[in-house]
Amino acid sequence: LYKESPMIVILTVLCTLVNGLMTPLGIYIKQNVFDGGIAVANGEMLFSDYYIFLIMFVITAILPEVITCVIFGFIQPRSILILRTAYKERMLQKLKTIKYEHFENEISAEIINKAFNRTENSVRHLWPMYFYWRLGALISSIGTFCYAFSIRWWLVFTILVPFLIELYISTKKNFDIYKELETYWKKERKYGILGDYLKQRNFLKEMKAYGNSYHMIDVYEKRLNERNRDYEHYYFKNIRSILLGNNITKIGTIINVIILLIFFVKQQISIGLFIAVSALMFGNVYSNLESFAGLFKWAGMHINTFEYYDRFFRLSDQIEGKNVAWPDIFDIEFQHVWFRYPGTEKDILKDLSFKIRQGEKVSIVGENGEGKSTIVKLLLGLFTPDSGEILLGGRRIDEYPREMRCKFFGSVFQDFQKYCITIQENIGIGDIDEIDNIGKIRDAARKGKADKFVEEYEKGYDTLLGRDFEEAVDISGGQWQRIVISRAFMGDKPIILLDEPTSQLDPMAETALYKEFADMVENNTAILITHRLGATMITDKIMVINDGTIQESGTHEELMKKDGLYSRMFISQKQWYKHEEGEIINVRSETL
């Protein structure tokens, strides 16, 4: 904060000091207002000597409100803005380098979630709220004790002892609360994620169609109530201690006011001092002590939140490659690769070896869960093999810098993203360095067959897509498919990866797309991951993966002659596809 805006820090310190001094100054002023007023009435003091205390009384009544307004109306919002830019930027930069595997691991997901969602709130409490309240309360308390000591030295202890007893009881319970709250995170996540679903358009559409929205809301309420019941059980289990801890200082207040009253009756203190200090006893003295002690009672909970901030930055990063030259060729080779997902016991890939030469069009097929998409994740560097090597152009793929690897692969995934940004941006983000190069974006749209429908819109490539804004255009699923394929062609990437890209299309639309696929990829290397075999005949080679390894490899004709796994899979889908004069033709089954 000081680095970004030193005046914010300096102003906070000044406001805190002034606010803290208001309490002892207020006692002095109130004492003189009452005693001076009586003296003026008795003719013992001139009003010209008295009115300065009235002015000071008004100032000290108004000034704390002004300071509070500055702190929470200007300094806190400004501080939060700085935190959300400079502070959060540091976290976002970390996300760019963090290993992808952490997003698929529940322990890491908890760290990331809490680092982002709790840390900012804790910082907001610690600055300026805690600093202003707690340090100001300390200054106020010191001033109060000075006045108490001036009356009788032992009054300091009659004030402190009840407070210390209450502090011990409540602090002991408050530190337990942090540990208890941690046990609720998974339950909070269960109802929190479901609550997000209930607000999203895609989920609402299906719930409306099936008429199951009431059931889903009931599930949400049950999960929320389950969490609340657990918390209430913990709270009421400790209610006696909580009530006891919150009432000891009230007894102490009554005792100290009685002591002051005795001093006043015995004329050992003036009426002004009696009224000023008694009002402080009923109002500020214990609240100030409580506020300062809150730094130790509650800051522990917020400081513990930074455990997740620190653990977030300790999460392992992707291996950053060296600054090597662009490869001369783009052959891809897996050499004895073994891999299992972190936190699991099953090997997904088992001693996997194969080679794809530059310019080849290869289909990797197999049943769901056999490791097809894992191959893509390893190529993209989202995960690293447990053993074995992945080579690109004869060099280990992790030796290339991350920025360079992004230039190698154009990817289309099954669950591709539909961004509510312009068509130009939706395509251009495939190569962020060229996002303003409309020529390359048009060329990518031509390769992805998106150019024809884009040019029909009045704003062309400046058309805003999606359904979140009134001026946006909601295009069809097939058109989104074209946009995403065009995105993959941005930057003339040498390797195109298509991971189940047509799973959301019906077989007829899938066939139409694949018939254009060979022309789209031109001289690129192309790897098609699929469990639907309508496209395999247009590729140069088919690799059948089963139980984590390549079981069969060859052309469509060669694999059909083998009468193995591929042949059985293809025959089971023959109601959708048949091979006729080298083309894929969609055939409706009798059931359709």
Coordinates of C-alpha atoms in Angstrom, one line a residue:
L1 CA 0.0 0.0 0.0
Y2 CA 2.8 2.4 0.9
K3 CA 4.6 1.6 -2.4
E4 CA 1.4 2.3 -4.4
S5 CA 0.0 5.2 -2.5
P6 CA 2.2 6.5 0.4
M7 CA -0.3 9.3 1.2
I8 CA -3.0 6.7 2.0
V9 CA -0.7 5.2 4.7
I10 CA 0.3 8.5 6.1
L11 CA -3.2 9.8 6.2
T12 CA -4.4 6.6 8.0
V13 CA -1.7 7.0 10.7
L14 CA -2.6 10.6 11.3
C15 CA -6.3 9.9 11.5
T16 CA -5.7 7.0 13.9
L17 CA -3.5 9.1 16.2
V18 CA -6.0 12.0 16.3
N19 CA -8.9 9.6 16.8
G20 CA -7.1 7.9 19.7
L21 CA -6.4 11.2 21.4
M22 CA -10.0 12.2 21.3
T23 CA -10.8 10.1 24.4
P24 CA -8.4 11.7 26.9
L25 CA -8.9 15.1 25.3
G26 CA -12.7 14.5 25.6
I27 CA -12.4 13.8 29.3
Y28 CA -10.4 17.0 29.8
I29 CA -12.9 19.1 27.8
K30 CA -16.1 17.6 29.4
Q31 CA -14.6 18.1 32.9
N32 CA -14.0 21.8 32.1
V33 CA -17.3 22.2 30.4
F34 CA -19.2 21.1 33.6
D35 CA -16.8 22.6 36.2
G36 CA -16.4 25.8 34.1
G37 CA -20.1 26.2 33.6
I38 CA -20.7 26.0 37.3
A39 CA -17.8 28.5 37.9
V40 CA -19.3 30.9 35.3
A41 CA -22.8 30.6 37.0
N42 CA -21.2 31.4 40.4
G43 CA -19.3 34.3 39.0
E44 CA -16.0 32.6 39.7
M45 CA -15.0 32.5 36.0
L46 CA -15.4 34.9 33.0
F47 CA -17.3 33.6 30.0
S48 CA -14.5 34.8 27.8
D49 CA -12.3 32.2 29.5
Y50 CA -15.0 29.6 29.3
Y51 CA -16.3 29.6 25.7
I52 CA -13.1 28.0 24.3
F53 CA -14.2 24.8 26.0
L54 CA -17.6 24.9 24.4
I55 CA -15.9 25.3 21.0
M56 CA -13.5 22.4 21.7
F57 CA -16.5 20.4 22.9
V58 CA -18.3 20.9 19.5
I59 CA -15.1 20.1 17.6
T60 CA -14.4 16.9 19.6
A61 CA -18.0 15.8 19.0
I62 CA -17.8 16.3 15.2
L63 CA -14.2 15.4 14.5
P64 CA -14.5 11.6 15.1
E65 CA -17.4 11.4 12.6
V66 CA -15.3 13.2 10.0
I67 CA -12.3 11.0 10.6
T68 CA -14.4 7.8 10.4
C69 CA -15.9 9.1 7.1
V70 CA -12.4 9.7 5.7
I71 CA -11.2 6.2 6.8
F72 CA -14.2 4.2 5.6
G73 CA -15.5 6.5 2.9
F74 CA -12.1 7.2 1.2
I75 CA -9.2 5.3 2.6
Q76 CA -10.8 1.8 2.8
P77 CA -12.3 1.9 -0.8
R78 CA -9.0 3.2 -2.1
S79 CA -7.0 0.5 -0.3
I80 CA -9.3 -2.2 -1.6
L81 CA -8.8 -0.9 -5.1
I82 CA -5.1 -1.1 -4.7
L83 CA -5.3 -4.6 -3.3
R84 CA -7.5 -5.7 -6.2
T85 CA -5.0 -4.4 -8.7
A86 CA -1.4 -4.6 -7.4
Y87 CA -2.1 -7.3 -4.8
K88 CA -4.4 -9.5 -6.9
E89 CA -2.2 -9.0 -9.9
R90 CA 0.6 -10.8 -8.1
M91 CA -1.8 -13.7 -7.6
L92 CA -3.0 -13.7 -11.2
Q93 CA 0.6 -13.7 -12.4
K94 CA 1.1 -16.8 -10.3
L95 CA -1.9 -18.5 -12.0
K96 CA -0.1 -18.1 -15.3
T97 CA 2.8 -20.2 -14.2
I98 CA 1.1 -22.7 -11.8
K99 CA 0.9 -26.3 -12.9
Y100 CA -2.5 -27.1 -14.4
E101 CA -2.7 -30.3 -12.3
H102 CA -3.4 -28.2 -9.2
F103 CA -6.8 -27.2 -10.7
E104 CA -7.8 -30.9 -10.8
N105 CA -6.6 -31.6 -7.2
E106 CA -9.1 -31.0 -4.4
I107 CA -6.3 -30.0 -1.9
S108 CA -4.8 -27.5 -4.3
A109 CA -8.3 -26.3 -5.3
E110 CA -9.0 -25.5 -1.6
I111 CA -5.8 -23.5 -1.4
I112 CA -6.5 -21.5 -4.5
N113 CA -10.1 -20.9 -3.5
K114 CA -9.3 -19.6 0.0
A115 CA -6.3 -17.6 -1.2
F116 CA -8.5 -15.7 -3.7
N117 CA -11.7 -15.5 -1.7
R118 CA -10.5 -15.1 1.9
T119 CA -7.2 -13.2 1.7
E120 CA -8.7 -10.0 0.3
N121 CA -11.3 -9.9 3.1
S122 CA -8.6 -10.5 5.7
V123 CA -6.5 -7.7 4.4
R124 CA -9.5 -5.4 4.4
H125 CA -10.0 -6.2 8.1
L126 CA -6.3 -5.7 9.0
W127 CA -6.0 -2.5 7.0
P128 CA -7.3 0.1 7.6
M129 CA -10.1 -1.3 9.8
Y130 CA -7.9 -3.1 12.4
F131 CA -5.1 -0.5 12.3
Y132 CA -7.5 2.4 12.8
W133 CA -9.7 0.8 15.4
R134 CA -7.1 -1.2 17.4
L135 CA -4.3 1.4 17.5
G136 CA -6.8 4.2 18.1
A137 CA -8.2 2.1 21.0
L138 CA -4.8 1.6 22.5
I139 CA -4.1 5.4 22.5
S140 CA -7.5 6.0 24.0
S141 CA -7.0 3.4 26.7
I142 CA -3.6 4.8 27.7
G143 CA -5.2 8.2 28.1
T144 CA -8.0 6.7 30.2
F145 CA -5.6 5.0 32.5
C146 CA -3.6 8.2 32.9
Y147 CA -6.8 9.9 34.2
A148 CA -7.7 6.9 36.4
F149 CA -4.1 6.9 37.8
S150 CA -4.4 10.6 38.6
I151 CA -7.5 9.9 40.7
R152 CA -6.2 6.8 42.5
W153 CA -3.4 4.6 41.2
W154 CA -5.3 1.4 42.0
L155 CA -8.3 2.4 39.8
V156 CA -6.1 1.1 36.9
F157 CA -6.4 -2.4 38.4
T158 CA -10.1 -2.2 39.2
I159 CA -10.6 -1.5 35.5
L160 CA -8.1 -4.0 34.1
V161 CA -8.9 -7.1 36.2
P162 CA -12.5 -7.6 35.0
F163 CA -11.4 -7.0 31.5
L164 CA -8.4 -9.5 31.7
I165 CA -10.7 -12.2 33.1
E166 CA -13.2 -11.7 30.3
L167 CA -10.4 -11.5 27.7
Y168 CA -9.0 -14.9 28.8
I169 CA -12.4 -16.6 28.5
S170 CA -13.4 -15.1 25.2
T171 CA -10.0 -15.4 23.6
K172 CA -9.8 -19.1 24.4
K173 CA -13.1 -19.7 22.6
N174 CA -12.4 -17.4 19.7
F175 CA -9.2 -19.2 18.8
D176 CA -11.3 -22.5 18.7
I177 CA -13.8 -20.9 16.3
Y178 CA -11.2 -20.6 13.6
K179 CA -10.4 -24.3 13.7
E180 CA -14.1 -25.1 13.8
L181 CA -14.9 -22.9 10.8
E182 CA -12.3 -24.8 8.8
T183 CA -14.3 -28.0 9.1
Y184 CA -17.2 -26.3 7.2
W185 CA -15.3 -25.4 4.0
K186 CA -16.3 -28.6 2.1
K187 CA -20.0 -28.2 3.1
E188 CA -19.9 -24.5 2.1
R189 CA -18.4 -25.5 -1.2
K190 CA -21.1 -28.1 -1.8
Y191 CA -24.0 -25.7 -1.4
G192 CA -22.0 -22.8 -2.9
I193 CA -21.3 -24.6 -6.2
L194 CA -24.9 -25.8 -6.5
G195 CA -26.0 -22.2 -5.7
D196 CA -24.0 -20.9 -8.6
Y197 CA -25.6 -23.5 -10.9
L198 CA -29.1 -22.3 -9.9
K199 CA -28.2 -18.9 -11.2
Q200 CA -26.7 -19.9 -14.6
R201 CA -28.8 -19.8 -17.8
N202 CA -27.7 -23.2 -19.2
F203 CA -28.6 -25.0 -16.0
L204 CA -31.9 -23.1 -15.6
K205 CA -32.9 -24.1 -19.1
E206 CA -32.5 -27.8 -18.4
M207 CA -34.2 -27.5 -15.0
K208 CA -37.2 -25.8 -16.6
A209 CA -37.3 -28.5 -19.3
Y210 CA -37.3 -31.3 -16.7
G211 CA -39.3 -29.5 -14.1
N212 CA -36.8 -30.3 -11.5
S213 CA -35.9 -26.8 -10.2
Y214 CA -37.8 -27.3 -6.9
H215 CA -35.9 -30.5 -6.2
M216 CA -32.5 -28.7 -6.9
I217 CA -33.5 -25.8 -4.7
D218 CA -34.5 -28.3 -1.9
V219 CA -31.0 -30.0 -2.3
Y220 CA -29.4 -26.6 -2.0
E221 CA -31.4 -25.7 1.2
K222 CA -30.6 -29.1 2.7
R223 CA -26.9 -28.6 2.2
L224 CA -27.1 -25.1 3.5
N225 CA -29.1 -26.1 6.6
E226 CA -26.7 -29.0 7.2
R227 CA -23.8 -26.6 7.5
N228 CA -25.9 -24.1 9.6
R229 CA -27.0 -26.9 12.0
D230 CA -23.4 -27.9 12.6
Y231 CA -22.4 -24.3 13.3
E232 CA -25.3 -23.7 15.6
H233 CA -24.5 -26.8 17.5
Y234 CA -21.0 -25.6 18.1
Y235 CA -22.2 -22.1 19.1
F236 CA -24.8 -23.2 21.6
K237 CA -22.4 -25.8 23.0
N238 CA -20.3 -22.8 24.1
I239 CA -23.1 -20.4 24.8
R240 CA -22.5 -20.4 28.6
S241 CA -18.9 -19.4 28.2
I242 CA -19.8 -16.8 25.6
L243 CA -22.4 -15.2 27.8
L244 CA -20.1 -15.3 30.9
G245 CA -17.3 -13.8 28.9
N246 CA -19.4 -10.9 27.7
N247 CA -20.8 -9.9 31.1
I248 CA -17.8 -9.7 33.4
T249 CA -16.9 -6.2 32.3
K250 CA -20.4 -5.0 32.8
I251 CA -20.1 -5.9 36.4
G252 CA -16.7 -4.1 36.5
T253 CA -18.3 -1.0 35.0
I254 CA -20.9 -0.8 37.8
I255 CA -18.2 -1.3 40.5
N256 CA -16.0 1.4 39.1
V257 CA -18.8 4.0 38.8
I258 CA -19.8 3.3 42.4
I259 CA -16.2 3.9 43.4
L260 CA -16.2 7.3 41.5
L261 CA -19.5 8.2 43.1
I262 CA -18.0 7.6 46.6
F263 CA -15.1 9.9 45.6
F264 CA -17.5 12.6 44.4
V265 CA -19.7 12.4 47.5
K266 CA -16.6 12.8 49.6
Q267 CA -15.6 15.7 47.4
Q268 CA -12.4 14.1 46.4
I269 CA -13.1 14.7 42.7
S270 CA -15.1 17.5 40.9
I271 CA -18.5 17.0 39.4
G272 CA -17.0 17.5 36.0
L273 CA -14.4 14.8 36.4
F274 CA -17.0 12.5 37.9
I275 CA -19.4 12.9 35.0
A276 CA -16.7 12.7 32.3
V277 CA -15.0 9.6 33.7
S278 CA -18.3 7.9 34.6
A279 CA -19.6 8.5 31.1
L280 CA -16.4 7.0 29.8
M281 CA -16.9 4.0 32.1
F282 CA -20.4 3.4 30.7
G283 CA -19.3 4.1 27.1
N284 CA -15.8 3.8 25.9
V285 CA -13.4 2.4 28.4
Y286 CA -14.1 -1.3 28.0
S287 CA -15.1 -1.0 24.3
N288 CA -11.6 0.5 23.7
L289 CA -9.9 -2.2 25.6
E290 CA -12.0 -4.8 23.8
S291 CA -11.2 -3.2 20.5
F292 CA -7.4 -3.2 21.2
A293 CA -7.6 -6.8 22.5
G294 CA -9.5 -7.7 19.3
L295 CA -6.2 -7.4 17.5
F296 CA -5.0 -10.5 19.4
K297 CA -8.4 -12.2 19.6
W298 CA -9.4 -11.9 16.0
A299 CA -6.3 -11.1 14.0
G300 CA -5.2 -14.7 14.5
M301 CA -8.1 -15.8 12.4
H302 CA -7.3 -13.4 9.6
I303 CA -3.5 -14.0 9.8
N304 CA -4.1 -17.7 9.6
T305 CA -5.9 -17.0 6.3
F306 CA -2.5 -15.9 4.9
E307 CA -1.4 -19.5 5.4
Y308 CA -3.4 -20.1 2.2
Y309 CA -1.9 -17.1 0.5
D310 CA 1.6 -18.4 1.3
R311 CA 0.6 -22.0 0.3
F312 CA -0.8 -20.6 -2.9
F313 CA 2.6 -19.2 -3.9
R314 CA 4.3 -22.4 -2.9
L315 CA 2.2 -24.4 -5.3
S316 CA 4.6 -25.8 -7.9
D317 CA 5.0 -24.1 -11.3
Q318 CA 5.2 -25.4 -14.7
I319 CA 8.7 -26.3 -15.8
E320 CA 9.9 -23.3 -17.7
G321 CA 11.9 -24.3 -20.8
K322 CA 15.1 -22.7 -22.0
N323 CA 15.3 -20.0 -24.7
V324 CA 15.8 -22.5 -27.5
A325 CA 15.5 -22.1 -31.3
W326 CA 12.3 -22.8 -33.2
P327 CA 12.4 -26.5 -34.3
D328 CA 13.2 -27.3 -37.9
I329 CA 10.6 -30.1 -38.0
F330 CA 7.6 -30.9 -35.9
D331 CA 7.7 -34.7 -35.4
I332 CA 6.0 -35.7 -32.2
E333 CA 7.3 -38.8 -30.3
F334 CA 6.1 -40.4 -27.0
Q335 CA 8.9 -42.6 -25.6
H336 CA 7.8 -45.1 -22.9
V337 CA 5.5 -42.6 -21.2
W338 CA 3.8 -43.5 -17.9
F339 CA 1.3 -41.2 -16.2
R340 CA -1.3 -41.2 -13.4
Y341 CA -3.3 -38.2 -12.2
P342 CA -2.0 -36.7 -8.9
G343 CA -3.8 -38.2 -5.9
T344 CA -4.9 -41.3 -7.7
E345 CA -3.7 -44.9 -7.8
K346 CA -4.4 -45.8 -11.4
D347 CA -2.0 -45.5 -14.3
I348 CA -3.8 -43.8 -17.2
L349 CA -0.9 -44.3 -19.6
K350 CA 1.3 -47.3 -19.4
D351 CA 4.6 -47.4 -21.3
L352 CA 3.0 -45.5 -24.2
S353 CA 5.2 -45.1 -27.3
F354 CA 4.3 -43.7 -30.7
K355 CA 5.6 -41.3 -33.3
I356 CA 3.7 -38.8 -35.5
R357 CA 5.6 -37.2 -38.4
Q358 CA 5.3 -33.6 -39.4
G359 CA 2.3 -33.1 -41.7
E360 CA 0.6 -36.4 -40.8
K361 CA -3.1 -36.6 -40.0
V362 CA -3.7 -39.0 -37.1
S363 CA -6.8 -40.2 -35.3
I364 CA -6.4 -41.4 -31.7
V365 CA -9.5 -43.5 -30.9
G366 CA -10.8 -45.6 -28.0
E367 CA -13.5 -45.8 -25.4
N368 CA -14.0 -43.1 -22.8
G369 CA -11.5 -43.1 -20.0
E370 CA -8.7 -44.9 -21.9
G371 CA -6.3 -41.9 -21.9
K372 CA -7.0 -40.1 -25.2
S373 CA -7.5 -36.6 -23.8
T374 CA -4.6 -37.2 -21.3
I375 CA -2.3 -37.4 -24.4
V376 CA -3.4 -33.9 -25.4
K377 CA -2.9 -32.6 -21.8
L378 CA 0.6 -33.9 -21.8
L379 CA 1.4 -32.4 -25.2
L380 CA 0.1 -29.0 -24.0
G381 CA 2.2 -29.2 -20.9
L382 CA -0.8 -29.2 -18.6
F383 CA 0.7 -32.3 -16.9
T384 CA 4.1 -33.9 -17.0
P385 CA 4.8 -37.6 -17.4
D386 CA 5.7 -39.6 -14.3
S387 CA 8.4 -41.3 -16.4
G388 CA 9.4 -41.4 -20.1
E389 CA 9.8 -38.5 -22.5
I390 CA 7.7 -36.5 -25.0
L391 CA 9.8 -35.1 -27.9
L392 CA 8.9 -32.4 -30.3
G393 CA 11.4 -31.9 -33.2
G394 CA 13.8 -34.2 -31.5
R395 CA 13.9 -32.1 -28.3
R396 CA 12.1 -32.7 -25.0
I397 CA 8.9 -30.7 -25.1
D398 CA 9.4 -29.2 -21.7
E399 CA 12.7 -27.6 -22.9
Y400 CA 10.7 -25.1 -25.0
P401 CA 9.6 -21.9 -23.2
R402 CA 5.9 -21.8 -22.4
E403 CA 5.4 -18.9 -24.7
M404 CA 6.9 -20.9 -27.6
R405 CA 4.8 -24.0 -26.8
C406 CA 1.7 -21.8 -27.1
K407 CA 2.8 -21.1 -30.7
F408 CA 3.1 -24.8 -31.6
F409 CA -0.5 -26.0 -30.9
G410 CA -3.9 -24.8 -32.1
S411 CA -6.5 -26.7 -29.9
V412 CA -10.2 -27.3 -30.1
F413 CA -11.7 -29.0 -27.0
Q414 CA -14.9 -30.7 -26.4
D415 CA -16.0 -28.2 -23.8
F416 CA -14.7 -25.1 -25.7
Q417 CA -15.4 -21.7 -24.2
K418 CA -17.9 -19.1 -25.6
Y419 CA -16.6 -15.7 -24.6
C420 CA -18.9 -12.7 -24.6
I421 CA -16.5 -10.6 -26.6
T422 CA -16.4 -9.6 -30.3
I423 CA -15.9 -12.1 -33.1
Q424 CA -12.5 -10.5 -33.7
E425 CA -11.5 -11.1 -30.1
N426 CA -13.0 -14.6 -30.0
I427 CA -10.8 -15.6 -32.8
G428 CA -7.8 -13.4 -32.0
I429 CA -7.3 -14.9 -28.5
G430 CA -6.0 -18.0 -30.3
D431 CA -2.8 -15.9 -30.7
I432 CA -2.9 -13.1 -28.3
D433 CA 0.1 -11.3 -30.0
E434 CA -2.0 -11.0 -33.2
I435 CA -5.3 -10.1 -31.6
D436 CA -5.3 -6.7 -33.4
N437 CA -4.2 -8.1 -36.8
I438 CA -7.5 -8.2 -38.6
G439 CA -5.8 -9.7 -41.7
K440 CA -4.6 -12.8 -39.8
I441 CA -8.0 -13.0 -38.1
R442 CA -9.8 -13.0 -41.4
D443 CA -7.4 -15.6 -42.7
A444 CA -8.1 -17.8 -39.7
A445 CA -11.8 -17.4 -40.1
R446 CA -11.5 -18.4 -43.7
K447 CA -9.6 -21.6 -42.8
G448 CA -12.2 -22.4 -40.1
K449 CA -15.1 -21.7 -42.5
A450 CA -16.5 -18.9 -40.2
D451 CA -16.0 -16.0 -42.6
K452 CA -19.2 -16.5 -44.6
F453 CA -21.7 -16.1 -41.7
V454 CA -19.5 -13.4 -40.0
E455 CA -19.7 -11.1 -43.0
E456 CA -23.5 -11.3 -42.9
Y457 CA -23.6 -9.3 -39.7
E458 CA -23.7 -5.5 -40.0
K459 CA -20.7 -5.0 -37.7
G460 CA -18.8 -8.0 -39.1
Y461 CA -15.9 -8.9 -37.0
D462 CA -16.8 -6.2 -34.4
T463 CA -20.1 -8.1 -33.6
L464 CA -20.4 -8.8 -29.9
L465 CA -21.3 -12.5 -29.2
G466 CA -23.2 -14.1 -26.4
R467 CA -26.5 -13.5 -24.5
D468 CA -25.2 -11.3 -21.6
F469 CA -25.6 -8.0 -23.3
E470 CA -28.5 -6.4 -25.2
E471 CA -26.5 -5.6 -28.3
A472 CA -24.8 -9.0 -28.4
V473 CA -25.7 -11.7 -31.0
D474 CA -26.4 -15.3 -29.9
I475 CA -25.1 -17.6 -32.7
S476 CA -25.8 -21.3 -33.1
G477 CA -23.8 -24.2 -31.8
G478 CA -22.4 -25.0 -35.2
Q479 CA -21.3 -21.4 -35.7
W480 CA -19.6 -21.4 -32.4
Q481 CA -17.8 -24.5 -33.5
R482 CA -16.5 -22.6 -36.5
I483 CA -15.4 -19.7 -34.4
V484 CA -13.4 -22.0 -32.1
I485 CA -11.8 -23.9 -35.0
S486 CA -10.8 -20.5 -36.5
R487 CA -9.3 -19.6 -33.1
A488 CA -7.1 -22.7 -33.4
F489 CA -5.9 -21.6 -36.8
M490 CA -4.7 -18.2 -35.5
G491 CA -0.9 -17.7 -35.8
D492 CA -0.3 -20.4 -38.4
K493 CA 0.3 -23.0 -35.8
P494 CA 2.0 -26.1 -37.2
I495 CA 0.0 -28.7 -35.1
I496 CA -3.7 -28.8 -34.7
L497 CA -5.3 -30.7 -31.8
L498 CA -9.0 -31.6 -31.9
D499 CA -10.1 -33.2 -28.7
E500 CA -13.6 -34.6 -29.2
P501 CA -14.6 -31.3 -31.0
T502 CA -17.8 -32.6 -32.5
S503 CA -19.2 -34.4 -29.4
Q504 CA -22.0 -31.7 -29.2
L505 CA -23.0 -32.2 -32.8
D506 CA -25.3 -34.8 -34.3
P507 CA -23.7 -37.3 -36.7
M508 CA -24.9 -35.5 -39.8
A509 CA -23.3 -32.2 -38.7
E510 CA -20.3 -34.0 -37.6
T511 CA -19.8 -35.6 -41.0
A512 CA -20.2 -32.3 -42.8
L513 CA -17.6 -30.8 -40.6
Y514 CA -15.1 -33.6 -41.1
K515 CA -15.5 -33.7 -44.8
E516 CA -14.0 -30.2 -44.7
F517 CA -11.4 -31.0 -42.2
A518 CA -8.8 -32.3 -44.6
D519 CA -8.9 -29.0 -46.5
M520 CA -8.8 -27.0 -43.3
V521 CA -5.6 -28.5 -41.9
E522 CA -3.8 -28.3 -45.3
N523 CA -0.1 -28.9 -44.5
N524 CA -0.5 -28.9 -40.7
T525 CA 0.1 -31.9 -38.5
A526 CA -3.3 -32.8 -37.2
I527 CA -4.2 -35.0 -34.2
L528 CA -7.9 -35.9 -33.8
I529 CA -9.0 -37.4 -30.5
T530 CA -12.4 -39.1 -30.7
H531 CA -14.5 -42.1 -29.7
R532 CA -16.8 -41.6 -32.7
L533 CA -15.3 -43.0 -35.8
G534 CA -16.8 -40.9 -38.5
A535 CA -13.6 -39.0 -39.2
T536 CA -11.0 -41.7 -39.0
M537 CA -11.0 -42.6 -42.7
I538 CA -9.8 -39.1 -43.7
T539 CA -6.7 -39.4 -41.5
D540 CA -3.4 -41.0 -42.6
K541 CA -3.1 -43.2 -39.5
I542 CA -5.4 -44.5 -36.8
M543 CA -4.1 -45.4 -33.3
V544 CA -6.4 -47.4 -31.1
I545 CA -5.7 -46.8 -27.4
N546 CA -6.8 -49.4 -24.8
D547 CA -5.8 -49.7 -21.2
G548 CA -3.3 -46.9 -21.5
T549 CA -1.3 -48.1 -24.4
I550 CA -1.6 -48.4 -28.3
Q551 CA -3.3 -51.7 -29.0
E552 CA -3.7 -51.2 -32.8
S553 CA -2.3 -48.8 -35.4
G554 CA -2.8 -48.5 -39.1
T555 CA -5.1 -47.1 -41.8
H556 CA -8.9 -47.7 -41.7
E557 CA -8.6 -50.5 -44.3
E558 CA -5.7 -52.2 -42.5
L559 CA -7.5 -52.1 -39.1
M560 CA -10.8 -53.4 -40.6
K561 CA -9.0 -56.4 -42.0
K562 CA -7.5 -57.2 -38.6
D563 CA -11.0 -57.7 -37.2
G564 CA -9.8 -56.3 -33.8
L565 CA -10.9 -53.7 -31.4
Y566 CA -11.2 -50.9 -34.0
S567 CA -13.2 -53.1 -36.3
R568 CA -15.7 -54.0 -33.6
M569 CA -16.0 -50.3 -32.6
F570 CA -16.6 -49.2 -36.2
I571 CA -19.2 -51.9 -36.8
S572 CA -21.0 -50.9 -33.6
Q573 CA -21.4 -47.4 -35.1
K574 CA -22.2 -48.4 -38.7
Q575 CA -25.8 -47.2 -38.4
W576 CA -24.2 -43.7 -38.5
Y577 CA -21.3 -44.1 -40.9
K578 CA -20.4 -46.2 -43.9
H579 CA -17.4 -46.0 -46.3
E580 CA -18.3 -45.4 -49.9
E581 CA -15.9 -44.4 -52.6
G582 CA -13.5 -42.9 -50.0
E583 CA -16.0 -40.5 -48.5
I584 CA -17.9 -40.5 -45.2
I585 CA -21.6 -40.5 -45.7
N586 CA -24.1 -40.2 -42.8
V587 CA -26.8 -42.8 -42.8
R588 CA -29.9 -42.7 -40.6
S589 CA -30.5 -45.9 -38.7
E590 CA -33.8 -47.5 -38.9
T591 CA -34.6 -46.5 -35.3
L592 CA -34.1 -42.9 -36.2

